[in-house]
Coordinates of C-alpha atoms in Angstrom, one line a residue:
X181 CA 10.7 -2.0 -0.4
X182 CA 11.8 -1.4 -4.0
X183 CA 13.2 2.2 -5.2
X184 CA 12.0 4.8 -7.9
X185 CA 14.6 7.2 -8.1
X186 CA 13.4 10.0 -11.1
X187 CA 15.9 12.4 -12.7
X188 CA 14.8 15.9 -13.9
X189 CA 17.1 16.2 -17.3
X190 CA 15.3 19.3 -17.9
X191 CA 17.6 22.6 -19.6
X192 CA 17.1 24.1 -16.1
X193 CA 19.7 21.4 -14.6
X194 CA 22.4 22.3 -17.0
X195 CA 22.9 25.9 -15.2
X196 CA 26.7 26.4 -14.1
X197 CA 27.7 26.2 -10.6
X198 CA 30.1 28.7 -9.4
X199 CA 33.4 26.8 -8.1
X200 CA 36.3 28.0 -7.1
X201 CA 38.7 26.0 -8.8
X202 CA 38.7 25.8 -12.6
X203 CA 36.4 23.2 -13.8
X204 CA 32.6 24.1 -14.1
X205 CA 29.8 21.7 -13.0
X206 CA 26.2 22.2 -13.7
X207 CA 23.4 21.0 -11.7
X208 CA 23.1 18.0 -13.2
X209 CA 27.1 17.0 -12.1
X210 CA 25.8 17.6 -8.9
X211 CA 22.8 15.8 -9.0
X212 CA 24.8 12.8 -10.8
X213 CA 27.0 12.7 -7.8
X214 CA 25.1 12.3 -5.1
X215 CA 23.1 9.7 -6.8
X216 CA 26.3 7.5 -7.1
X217 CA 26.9 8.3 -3.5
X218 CA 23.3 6.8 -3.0
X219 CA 23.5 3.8 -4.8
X220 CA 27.3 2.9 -3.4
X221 CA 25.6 2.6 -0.2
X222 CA 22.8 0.7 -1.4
X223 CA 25.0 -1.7 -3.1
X224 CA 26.5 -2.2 0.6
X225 CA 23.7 -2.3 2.5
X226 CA 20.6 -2.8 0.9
X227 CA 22.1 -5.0 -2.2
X228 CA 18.5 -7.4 -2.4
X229 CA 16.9 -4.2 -2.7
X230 CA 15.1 -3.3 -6.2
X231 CA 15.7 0.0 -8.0
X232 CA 14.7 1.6 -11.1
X233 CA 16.2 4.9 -12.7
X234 CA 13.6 6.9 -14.7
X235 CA 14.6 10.2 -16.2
X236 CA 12.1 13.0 -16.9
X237 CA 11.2 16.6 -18.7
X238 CA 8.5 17.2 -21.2
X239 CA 8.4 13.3 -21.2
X240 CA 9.5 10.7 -19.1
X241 CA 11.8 7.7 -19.8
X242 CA 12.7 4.2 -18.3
X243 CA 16.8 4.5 -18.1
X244 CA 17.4 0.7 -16.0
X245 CA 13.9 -1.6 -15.5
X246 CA 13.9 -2.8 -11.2
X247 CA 17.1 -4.5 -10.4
X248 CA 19.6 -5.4 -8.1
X249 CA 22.6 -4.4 -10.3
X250 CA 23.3 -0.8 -9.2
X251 CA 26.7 -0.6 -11.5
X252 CA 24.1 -0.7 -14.2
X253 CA 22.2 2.2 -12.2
X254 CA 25.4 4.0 -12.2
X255 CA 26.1 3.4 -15.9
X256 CA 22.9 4.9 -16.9
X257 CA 23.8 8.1 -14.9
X258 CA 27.1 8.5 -17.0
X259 CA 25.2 8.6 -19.8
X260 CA 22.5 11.1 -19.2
X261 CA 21.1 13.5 -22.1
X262 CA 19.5 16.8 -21.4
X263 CA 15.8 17.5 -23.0
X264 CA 13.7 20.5 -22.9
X265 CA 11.2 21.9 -20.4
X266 CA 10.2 20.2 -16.8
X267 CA 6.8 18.3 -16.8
X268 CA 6.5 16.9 -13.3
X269 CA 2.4 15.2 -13.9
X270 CA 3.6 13.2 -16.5
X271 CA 6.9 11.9 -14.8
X272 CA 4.6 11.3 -11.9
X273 CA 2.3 8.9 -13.8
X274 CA 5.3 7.2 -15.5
X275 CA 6.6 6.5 -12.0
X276 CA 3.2 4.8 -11.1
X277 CA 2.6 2.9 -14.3
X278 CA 6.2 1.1 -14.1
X279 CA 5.4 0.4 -10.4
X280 CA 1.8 -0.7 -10.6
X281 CA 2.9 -3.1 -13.7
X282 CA 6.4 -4.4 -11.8
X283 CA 4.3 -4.8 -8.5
X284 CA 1.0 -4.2 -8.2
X285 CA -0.8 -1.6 -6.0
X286 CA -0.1 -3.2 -2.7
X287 CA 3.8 -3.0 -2.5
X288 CA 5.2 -0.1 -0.6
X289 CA 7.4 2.0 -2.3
X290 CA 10.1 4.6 -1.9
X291 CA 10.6 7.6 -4.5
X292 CA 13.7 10.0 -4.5
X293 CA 13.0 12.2 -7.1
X294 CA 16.0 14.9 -7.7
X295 CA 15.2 18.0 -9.3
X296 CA 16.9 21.7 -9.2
X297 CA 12.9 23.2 -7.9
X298 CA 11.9 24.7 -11.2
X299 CA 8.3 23.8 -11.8
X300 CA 8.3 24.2 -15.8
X301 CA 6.3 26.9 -17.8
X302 CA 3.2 27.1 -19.0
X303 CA 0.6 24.1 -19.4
X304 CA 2.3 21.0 -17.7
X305 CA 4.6 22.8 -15.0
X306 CA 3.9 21.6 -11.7
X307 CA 2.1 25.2 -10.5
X308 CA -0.4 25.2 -13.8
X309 CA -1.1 21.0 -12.7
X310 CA -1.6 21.9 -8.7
X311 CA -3.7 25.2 -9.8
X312 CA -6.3 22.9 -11.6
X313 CA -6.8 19.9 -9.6
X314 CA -10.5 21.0 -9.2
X315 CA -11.0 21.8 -12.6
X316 CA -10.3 17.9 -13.6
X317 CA -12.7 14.8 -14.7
X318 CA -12.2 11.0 -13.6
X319 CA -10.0 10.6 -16.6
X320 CA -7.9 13.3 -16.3
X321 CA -6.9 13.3 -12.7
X322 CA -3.9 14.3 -11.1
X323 CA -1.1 10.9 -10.7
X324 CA -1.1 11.3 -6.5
X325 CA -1.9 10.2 -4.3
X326 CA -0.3 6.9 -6.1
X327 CA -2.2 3.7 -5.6
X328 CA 0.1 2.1 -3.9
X329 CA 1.5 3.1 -0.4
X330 CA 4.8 5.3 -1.1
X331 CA 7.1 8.1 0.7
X332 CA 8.5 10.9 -1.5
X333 CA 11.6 12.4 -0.8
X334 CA 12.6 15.6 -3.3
X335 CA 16.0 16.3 -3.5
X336 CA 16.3 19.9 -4.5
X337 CA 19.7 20.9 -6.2
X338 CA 19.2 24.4 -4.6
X339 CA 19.3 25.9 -1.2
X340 CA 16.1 27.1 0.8
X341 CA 16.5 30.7 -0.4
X342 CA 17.0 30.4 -3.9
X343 CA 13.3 28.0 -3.5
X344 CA 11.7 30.5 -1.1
X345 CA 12.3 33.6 -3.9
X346 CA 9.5 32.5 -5.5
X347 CA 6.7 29.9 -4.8
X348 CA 8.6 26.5 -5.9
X349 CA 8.7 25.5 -1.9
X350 CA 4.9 26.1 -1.5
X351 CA 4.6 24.3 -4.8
X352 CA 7.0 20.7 -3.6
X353 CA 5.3 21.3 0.0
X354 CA 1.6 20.8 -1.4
X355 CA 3.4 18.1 -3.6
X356 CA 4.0 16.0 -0.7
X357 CA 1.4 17.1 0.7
X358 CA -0.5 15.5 -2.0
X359 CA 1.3 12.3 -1.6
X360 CA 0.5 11.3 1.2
X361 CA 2.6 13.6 3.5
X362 CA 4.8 10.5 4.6
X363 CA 8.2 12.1 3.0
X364 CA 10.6 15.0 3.4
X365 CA 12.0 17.9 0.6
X366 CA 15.8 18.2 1.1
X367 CA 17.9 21.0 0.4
X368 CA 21.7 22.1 0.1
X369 CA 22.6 24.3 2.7
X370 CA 25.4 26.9 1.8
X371 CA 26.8 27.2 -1.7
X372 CA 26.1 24.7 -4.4
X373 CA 29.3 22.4 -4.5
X374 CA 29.9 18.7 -4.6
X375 CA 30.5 19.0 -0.5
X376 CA 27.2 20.3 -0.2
X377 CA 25.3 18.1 -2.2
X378 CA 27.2 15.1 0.0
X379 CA 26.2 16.6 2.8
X380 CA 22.4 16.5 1.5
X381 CA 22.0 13.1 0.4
X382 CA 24.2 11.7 3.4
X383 CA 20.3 13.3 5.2
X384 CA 18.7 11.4 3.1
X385 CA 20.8 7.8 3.9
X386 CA 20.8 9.0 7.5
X387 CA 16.4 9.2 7.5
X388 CA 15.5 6.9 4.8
X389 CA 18.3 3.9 4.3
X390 CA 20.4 3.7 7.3
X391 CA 20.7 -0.1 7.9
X392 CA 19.1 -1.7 11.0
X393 CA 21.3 -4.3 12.8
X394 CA 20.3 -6.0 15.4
X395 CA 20.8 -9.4 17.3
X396 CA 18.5 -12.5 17.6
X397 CA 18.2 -14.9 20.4
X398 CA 16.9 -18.7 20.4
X399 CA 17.8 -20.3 23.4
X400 CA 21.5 -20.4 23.9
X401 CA 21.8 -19.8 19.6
X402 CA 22.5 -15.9 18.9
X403 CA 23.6 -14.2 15.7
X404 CA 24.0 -10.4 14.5
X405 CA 21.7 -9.6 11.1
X406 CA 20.5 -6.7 9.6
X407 CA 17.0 -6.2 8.7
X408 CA 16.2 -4.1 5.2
X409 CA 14.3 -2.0 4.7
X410 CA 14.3 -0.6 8.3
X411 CA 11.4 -1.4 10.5
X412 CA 9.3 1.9 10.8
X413 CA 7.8 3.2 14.8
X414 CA 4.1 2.0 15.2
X415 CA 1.7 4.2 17.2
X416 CA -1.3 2.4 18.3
X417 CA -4.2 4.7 17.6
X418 CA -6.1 2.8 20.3
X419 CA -3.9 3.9 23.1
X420 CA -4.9 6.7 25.2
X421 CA -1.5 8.6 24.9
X422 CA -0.1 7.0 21.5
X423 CA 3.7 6.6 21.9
X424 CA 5.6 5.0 18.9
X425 CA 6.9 1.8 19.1
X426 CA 10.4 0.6 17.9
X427 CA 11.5 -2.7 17.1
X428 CA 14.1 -4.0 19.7
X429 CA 17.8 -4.6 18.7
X430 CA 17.6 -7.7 20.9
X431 CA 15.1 -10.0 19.2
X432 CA 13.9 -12.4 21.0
X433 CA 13.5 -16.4 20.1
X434 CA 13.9 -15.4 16.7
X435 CA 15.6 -13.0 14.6
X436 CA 15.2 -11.8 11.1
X437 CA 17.3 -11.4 7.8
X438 CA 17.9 -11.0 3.9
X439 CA 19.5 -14.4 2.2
X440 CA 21.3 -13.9 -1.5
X441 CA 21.5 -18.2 -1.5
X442 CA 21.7 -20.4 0.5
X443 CA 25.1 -21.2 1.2
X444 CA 25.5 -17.4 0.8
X445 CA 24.1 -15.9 3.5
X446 CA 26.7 -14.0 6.2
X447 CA 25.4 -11.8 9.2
X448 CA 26.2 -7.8 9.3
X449 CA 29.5 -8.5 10.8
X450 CA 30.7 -12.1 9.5
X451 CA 34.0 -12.3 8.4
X452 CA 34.2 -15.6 6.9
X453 CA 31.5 -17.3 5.0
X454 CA 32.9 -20.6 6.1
X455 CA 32.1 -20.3 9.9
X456 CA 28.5 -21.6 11.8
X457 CA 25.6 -19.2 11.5
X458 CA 22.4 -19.3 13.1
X459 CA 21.1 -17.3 10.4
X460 CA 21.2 -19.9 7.6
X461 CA 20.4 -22.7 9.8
X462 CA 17.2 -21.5 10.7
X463 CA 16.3 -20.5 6.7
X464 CA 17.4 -23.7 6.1
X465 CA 15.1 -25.2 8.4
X466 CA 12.3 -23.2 7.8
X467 CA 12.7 -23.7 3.6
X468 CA 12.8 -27.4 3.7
X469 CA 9.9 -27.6 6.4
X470 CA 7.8 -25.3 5.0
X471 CA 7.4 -23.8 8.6
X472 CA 6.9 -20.2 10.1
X473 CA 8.4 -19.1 13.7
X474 CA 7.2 -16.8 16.0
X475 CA 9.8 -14.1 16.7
X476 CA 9.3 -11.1 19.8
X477 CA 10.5 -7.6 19.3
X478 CA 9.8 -6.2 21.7
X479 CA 7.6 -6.0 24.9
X480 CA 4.5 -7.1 23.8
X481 CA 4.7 -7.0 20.4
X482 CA 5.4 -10.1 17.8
X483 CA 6.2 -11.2 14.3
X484 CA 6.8 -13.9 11.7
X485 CA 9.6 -15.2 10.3
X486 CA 9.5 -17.4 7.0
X487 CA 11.2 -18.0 3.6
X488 CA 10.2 -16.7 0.4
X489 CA 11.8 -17.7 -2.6
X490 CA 12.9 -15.2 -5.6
X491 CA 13.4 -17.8 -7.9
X492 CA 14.5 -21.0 -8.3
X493 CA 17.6 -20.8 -6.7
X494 CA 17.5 -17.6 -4.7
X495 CA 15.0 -16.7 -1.1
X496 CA 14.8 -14.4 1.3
X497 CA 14.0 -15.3 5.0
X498 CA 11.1 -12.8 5.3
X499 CA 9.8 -11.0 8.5
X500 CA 6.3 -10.1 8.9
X501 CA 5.2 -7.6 12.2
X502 CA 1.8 -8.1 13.8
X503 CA -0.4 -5.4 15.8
X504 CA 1.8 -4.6 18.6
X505 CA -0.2 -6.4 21.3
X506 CA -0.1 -9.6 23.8
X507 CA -2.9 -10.9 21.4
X508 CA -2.2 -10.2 17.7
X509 CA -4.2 -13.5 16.2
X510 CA -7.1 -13.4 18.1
X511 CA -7.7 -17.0 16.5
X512 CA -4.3 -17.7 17.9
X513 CA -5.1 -16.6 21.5
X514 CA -2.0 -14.8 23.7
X515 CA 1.3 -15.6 22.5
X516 CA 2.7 -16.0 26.3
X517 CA 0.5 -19.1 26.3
X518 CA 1.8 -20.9 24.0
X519 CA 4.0 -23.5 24.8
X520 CA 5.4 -27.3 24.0
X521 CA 2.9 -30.1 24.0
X522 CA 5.0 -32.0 26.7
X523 CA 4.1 -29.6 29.2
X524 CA 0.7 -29.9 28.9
X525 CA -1.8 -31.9 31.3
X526 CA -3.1 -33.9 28.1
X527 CA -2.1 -33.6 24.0
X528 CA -4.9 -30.7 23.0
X529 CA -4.6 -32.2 19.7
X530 CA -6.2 -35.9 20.8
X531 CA -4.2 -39.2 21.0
X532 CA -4.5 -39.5 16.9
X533 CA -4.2 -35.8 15.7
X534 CA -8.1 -36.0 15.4
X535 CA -8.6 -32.3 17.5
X536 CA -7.5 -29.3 17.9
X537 CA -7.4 -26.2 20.5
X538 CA -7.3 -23.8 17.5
X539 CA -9.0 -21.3 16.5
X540 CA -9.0 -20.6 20.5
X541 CA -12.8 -19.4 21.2
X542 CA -13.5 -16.3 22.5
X543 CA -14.8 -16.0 26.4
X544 CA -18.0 -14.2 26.0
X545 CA -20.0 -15.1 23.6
X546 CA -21.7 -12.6 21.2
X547 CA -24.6 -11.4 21.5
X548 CA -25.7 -10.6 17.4
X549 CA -26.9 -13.7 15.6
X550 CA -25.2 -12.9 12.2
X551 CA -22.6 -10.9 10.8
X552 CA -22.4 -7.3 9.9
X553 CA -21.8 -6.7 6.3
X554 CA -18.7 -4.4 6.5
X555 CA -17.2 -2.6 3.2
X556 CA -13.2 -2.7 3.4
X557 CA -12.3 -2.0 0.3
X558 CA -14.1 -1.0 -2.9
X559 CA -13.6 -4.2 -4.3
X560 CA -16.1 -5.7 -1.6
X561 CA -18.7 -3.1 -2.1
X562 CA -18.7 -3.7 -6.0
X563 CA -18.7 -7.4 -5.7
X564 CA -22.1 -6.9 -3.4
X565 CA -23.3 -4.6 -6.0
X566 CA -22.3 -6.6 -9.2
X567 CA -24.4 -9.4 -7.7
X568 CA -27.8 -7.8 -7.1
X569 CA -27.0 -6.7 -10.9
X570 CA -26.5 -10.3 -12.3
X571 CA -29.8 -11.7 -10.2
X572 CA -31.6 -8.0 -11.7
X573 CA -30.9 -9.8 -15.0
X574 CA -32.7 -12.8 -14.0
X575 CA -35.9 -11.5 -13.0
X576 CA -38.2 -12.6 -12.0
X577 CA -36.5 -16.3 -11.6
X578 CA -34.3 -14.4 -9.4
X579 CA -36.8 -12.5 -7.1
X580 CA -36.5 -14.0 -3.7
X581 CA -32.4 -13.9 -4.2
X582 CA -32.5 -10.6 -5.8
X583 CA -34.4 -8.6 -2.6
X584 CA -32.3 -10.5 0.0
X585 CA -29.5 -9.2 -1.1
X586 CA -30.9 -5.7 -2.0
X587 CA -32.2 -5.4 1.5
X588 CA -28.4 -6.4 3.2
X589 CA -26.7 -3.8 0.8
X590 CA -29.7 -0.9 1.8
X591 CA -29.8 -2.2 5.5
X592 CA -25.7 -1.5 5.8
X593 CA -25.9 1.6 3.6
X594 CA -28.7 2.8 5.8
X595 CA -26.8 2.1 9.0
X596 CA -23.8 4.0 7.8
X597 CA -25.6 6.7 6.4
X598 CA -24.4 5.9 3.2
X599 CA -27.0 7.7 1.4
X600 CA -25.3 8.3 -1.9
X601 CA -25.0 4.6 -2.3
X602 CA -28.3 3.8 -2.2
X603 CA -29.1 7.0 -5.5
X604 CA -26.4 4.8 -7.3
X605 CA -28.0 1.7 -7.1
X606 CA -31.1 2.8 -7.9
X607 CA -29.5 4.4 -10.8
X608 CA -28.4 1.3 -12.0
X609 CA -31.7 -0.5 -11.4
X610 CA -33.2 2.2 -13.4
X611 CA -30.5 1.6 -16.1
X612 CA -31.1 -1.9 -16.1
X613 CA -34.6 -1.2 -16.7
X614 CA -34.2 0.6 -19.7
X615 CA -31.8 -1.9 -21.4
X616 CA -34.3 -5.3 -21.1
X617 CA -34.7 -7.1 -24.1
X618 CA -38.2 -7.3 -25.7
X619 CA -38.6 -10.7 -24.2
X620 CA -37.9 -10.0 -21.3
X621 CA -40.7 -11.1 -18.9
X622 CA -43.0 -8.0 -17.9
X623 CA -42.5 -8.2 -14.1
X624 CA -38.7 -7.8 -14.5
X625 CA -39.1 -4.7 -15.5
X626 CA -41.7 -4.1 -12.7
X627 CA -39.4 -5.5 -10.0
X628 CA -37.0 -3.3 -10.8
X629 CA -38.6 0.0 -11.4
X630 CA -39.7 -0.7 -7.9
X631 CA -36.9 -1.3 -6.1
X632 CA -35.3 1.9 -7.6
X633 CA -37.9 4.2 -6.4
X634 CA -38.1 2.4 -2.8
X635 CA -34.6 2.9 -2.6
X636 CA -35.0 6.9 -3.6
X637 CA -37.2 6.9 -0.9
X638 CA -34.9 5.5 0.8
X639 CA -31.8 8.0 0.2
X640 CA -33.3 10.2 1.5
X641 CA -33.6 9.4 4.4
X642 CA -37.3 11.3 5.5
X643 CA -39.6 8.5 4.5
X644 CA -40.9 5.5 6.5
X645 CA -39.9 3.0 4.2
X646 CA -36.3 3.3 6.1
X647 CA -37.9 1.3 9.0
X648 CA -39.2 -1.7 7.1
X649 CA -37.5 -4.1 4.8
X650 CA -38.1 -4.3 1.1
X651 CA -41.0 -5.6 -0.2
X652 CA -41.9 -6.6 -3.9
X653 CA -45.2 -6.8 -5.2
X654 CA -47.1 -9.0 -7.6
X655 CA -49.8 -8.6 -9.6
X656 CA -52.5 -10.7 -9.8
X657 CA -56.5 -11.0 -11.1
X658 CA -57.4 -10.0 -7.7
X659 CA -55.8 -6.7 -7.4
X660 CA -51.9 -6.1 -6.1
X661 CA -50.5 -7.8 -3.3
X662 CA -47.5 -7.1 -1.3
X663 CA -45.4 -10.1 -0.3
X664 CA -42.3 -9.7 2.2
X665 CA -39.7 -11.5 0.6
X666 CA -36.0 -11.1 3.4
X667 CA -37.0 -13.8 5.2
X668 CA -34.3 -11.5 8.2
X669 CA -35.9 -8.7 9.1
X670 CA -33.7 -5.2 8.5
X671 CA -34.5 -2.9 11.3

């Protein structure tokens, strides 16, 4: 789980401190300091860990790109400027351009941004951006939530009270908020000295990067490895009183860990690289067989272990965590059955490999004839309508294609109650209409003024046209005909 950590190098964080002995620090010493407290013990205990440094007021800056080298990170905070006035938006999108083009909008992501609570002035501080997040069009909205799955922790160089004189804590509150809510704001508590801002960031190690040791088990093998980042609690919402669930510190069959190399790759409390570890024996093994193994952490509840190379030269022995459940895979079937082939009554894979008992079929058998068209993600609903689009632009070669798989889209919109869908697509039918070429053929643009008025009728939702599939008609010398072209009925 890489790092963002963003530094406010506003004017506001060169105010003095008060100290008692002769030197004066500003904010920013402070700040400074508990960073390179941060990344010391990131450097010990989460050294395959990726972090950036990214410094921010009016405008935001890349200091160090993602890395692993955190006396580079440290460099970059010697070396610190100050700039003008505090513009938290714009720092914010910076953060989630350099992720989204390092990683991509599925990697979760941690964010420590450290700031002295001063929200800016004017247009661009954080209380005129939070004020008009209504006001906003699609082009212009605010950077969170980010894309991609993130906690934000705000380290405030400032105690409660100083935030709570005015309305900078309501302000970071509806900030996370905004995020996602899957974060914390930390303060100092008492005066503003380098003890207190140890004390403040030691919280933050304590919640957020404390490392996570543990033992695995296979057979009569063991070894101690710590797993990075920590595994989180699940709560099932199924469950009829959710309690979280904690990975186990005794791991079962298999264990899990980081690797630098191979022949580098020493437990939590290894000594000496030079004596037998289970750890690299089974990376090894699962590297050169290009195998995964099944690891239990807890009751009920199972994982993945495998490698995954960095480079050419450099993997990681990976751990992925399933539902909690005795049946994660349902494909799989329950992981307590599984067992060696030798103690079965007969191979299930056939005397010459020619079977196989998997995917393991389910006991009852269903009682719908055809799937459901389900929408995941956006990207599946716009692939579904990007294709009735591309056979619209056909017509009327494409007819019979075109109203099949207009009537799936409006029988799942209409099952959902997905109403506003159906306006849109009729709106682009409509759109489509309008931009056929004069050779078009005249029944294409029939066809599809049509459908867009059946689905309208459609929409909403008072019309009898919602029981019956989609029909399209054609002309003829004898007068108009209406021909039923889903050969599946809808409803």
């Amino acid at each position: 789980m890489p790092t963002v950590v963003l530094m406010d190098v506003s004017l506001s964080m060169t105010r003095p401190v008060a100290q008692d002995g002769s030197e004066e620090f500003q904010r920013k010493n402070l700040a400074v300091h508990g960073l390179n407290m941060l990344f010391e013990h990131m450097a010990s205990n989460y050294r395959m860990e990726f972090t950036t440094l990214m410094a921010f007021s009016s405008l935001w800056e890349l200091l160090v790109p993602f890395t692993r080298d955190y006396n580079a990170l440290q460099e970059a905070l010697s070396n610190l400027e100050d700039y003008d006035k505090t513009c938290v938006e714009s720092a914010l999108q910076g953060v989630s351009n350099v992720v989204q083009q390092e990683w991509g909008s599925a990697c979760p992501c941690q964010m420590v941004m450290v700031t002295d609570g001063s929200l800016g002035i004017g247009k661009g501080s954080l209380r005129h951006s939070l004020q008009t997040l209504k006001q906003r069009g699609d082009d212009k909205k605010f950077p969170l939530p980010f894309p991609f799955p993130t906690k934000l922790f705000i380290m405030c160089v400032a105690n409660a009270e100083e935030l709570q004189m005015t309305d900078a804590m309501d302000n970071l509150e509806e900030l996370l908020r905004l995020s996602g809510g899957d974060g914390q704001i930390f303060t100092m508590e008492g005066a503003l000295c380098m003890k207190s801002v140890q004390a403040m960031f030691g919280r933050l190690i304590d919640h957020a990067y404390s490392p996570f040791h543990a033992v695995l088990h296979c057979g009569n093998l063991s070894s101690d490895v710590q797993v990075f980042p920590r595994p989180e609690p699940v709560v099932m919402d199924e469950e009829v009183e959710p309690m979280p669930r904690a990975v186990s510190t005794e791991v079962d069959e298999v264990g899990a860990g980081a690797t630098d190399e191979l022949e580098e790759e020493p437990s939590a409390s290894q000594m000496a690289g030079k004596s037998p570890n289970f750890c690299v024996l089974l990376h090894g093994s699962l590297k050169v067989e290009g195998m995964v193994a099944l690891v239990q952490l807890g009751p009920e509840w199972y994982g993945m272990l495998y490698s995954q190379a960095d480079s050419k030269k450099k993997s990681n022995l990976m751990m992925s965590l399933f539902d909690p459940g005795p049946e994660p895979l349902p494909w799989l079937g329950k992981i307590s059955h599984l067992g060696p082939i030798s103690e079965a009554a007969e191979n299930p894979y056939g005397e010459d490999d020619s079977k196989s008992p998997f995917p393991v079929q389910p006991s009852v058998k269903r009682s719908y004839a055809q799937n459901v068209t389900v929408w995941i993600k956006a990207s599946g609903l716009q692939t579904d309508v990007q294709k009735i689009l591309r056979n619209a632009r056909k017509l009327p070669d494409k007819t019979q294609t075109f109203y099949k798989e207009l009537n799936r889209l409006r029988k799942a919109a209409l099952a959902f109650g997905f109403w506003e869908l159906l306006k849109g697509v009729a709106d682009l039918l409509e759109r489509e209409c309008t931009l056929l070429p004069d050779s078009a053929h005249p029944d294409a643009a029939f066809q599809l003024s049509h459908a867009a008025q059946q689905l309208k009728l459609a929409s909403t939702a008072t019309s009898e046209i919602c029981n019956n599939r989609l029909k399209y008609r054609s002309p003829s010398l004898c007068g108009p005909r209406w021909r039923t072209v889903c050969a599946d009925c809808c409803f």
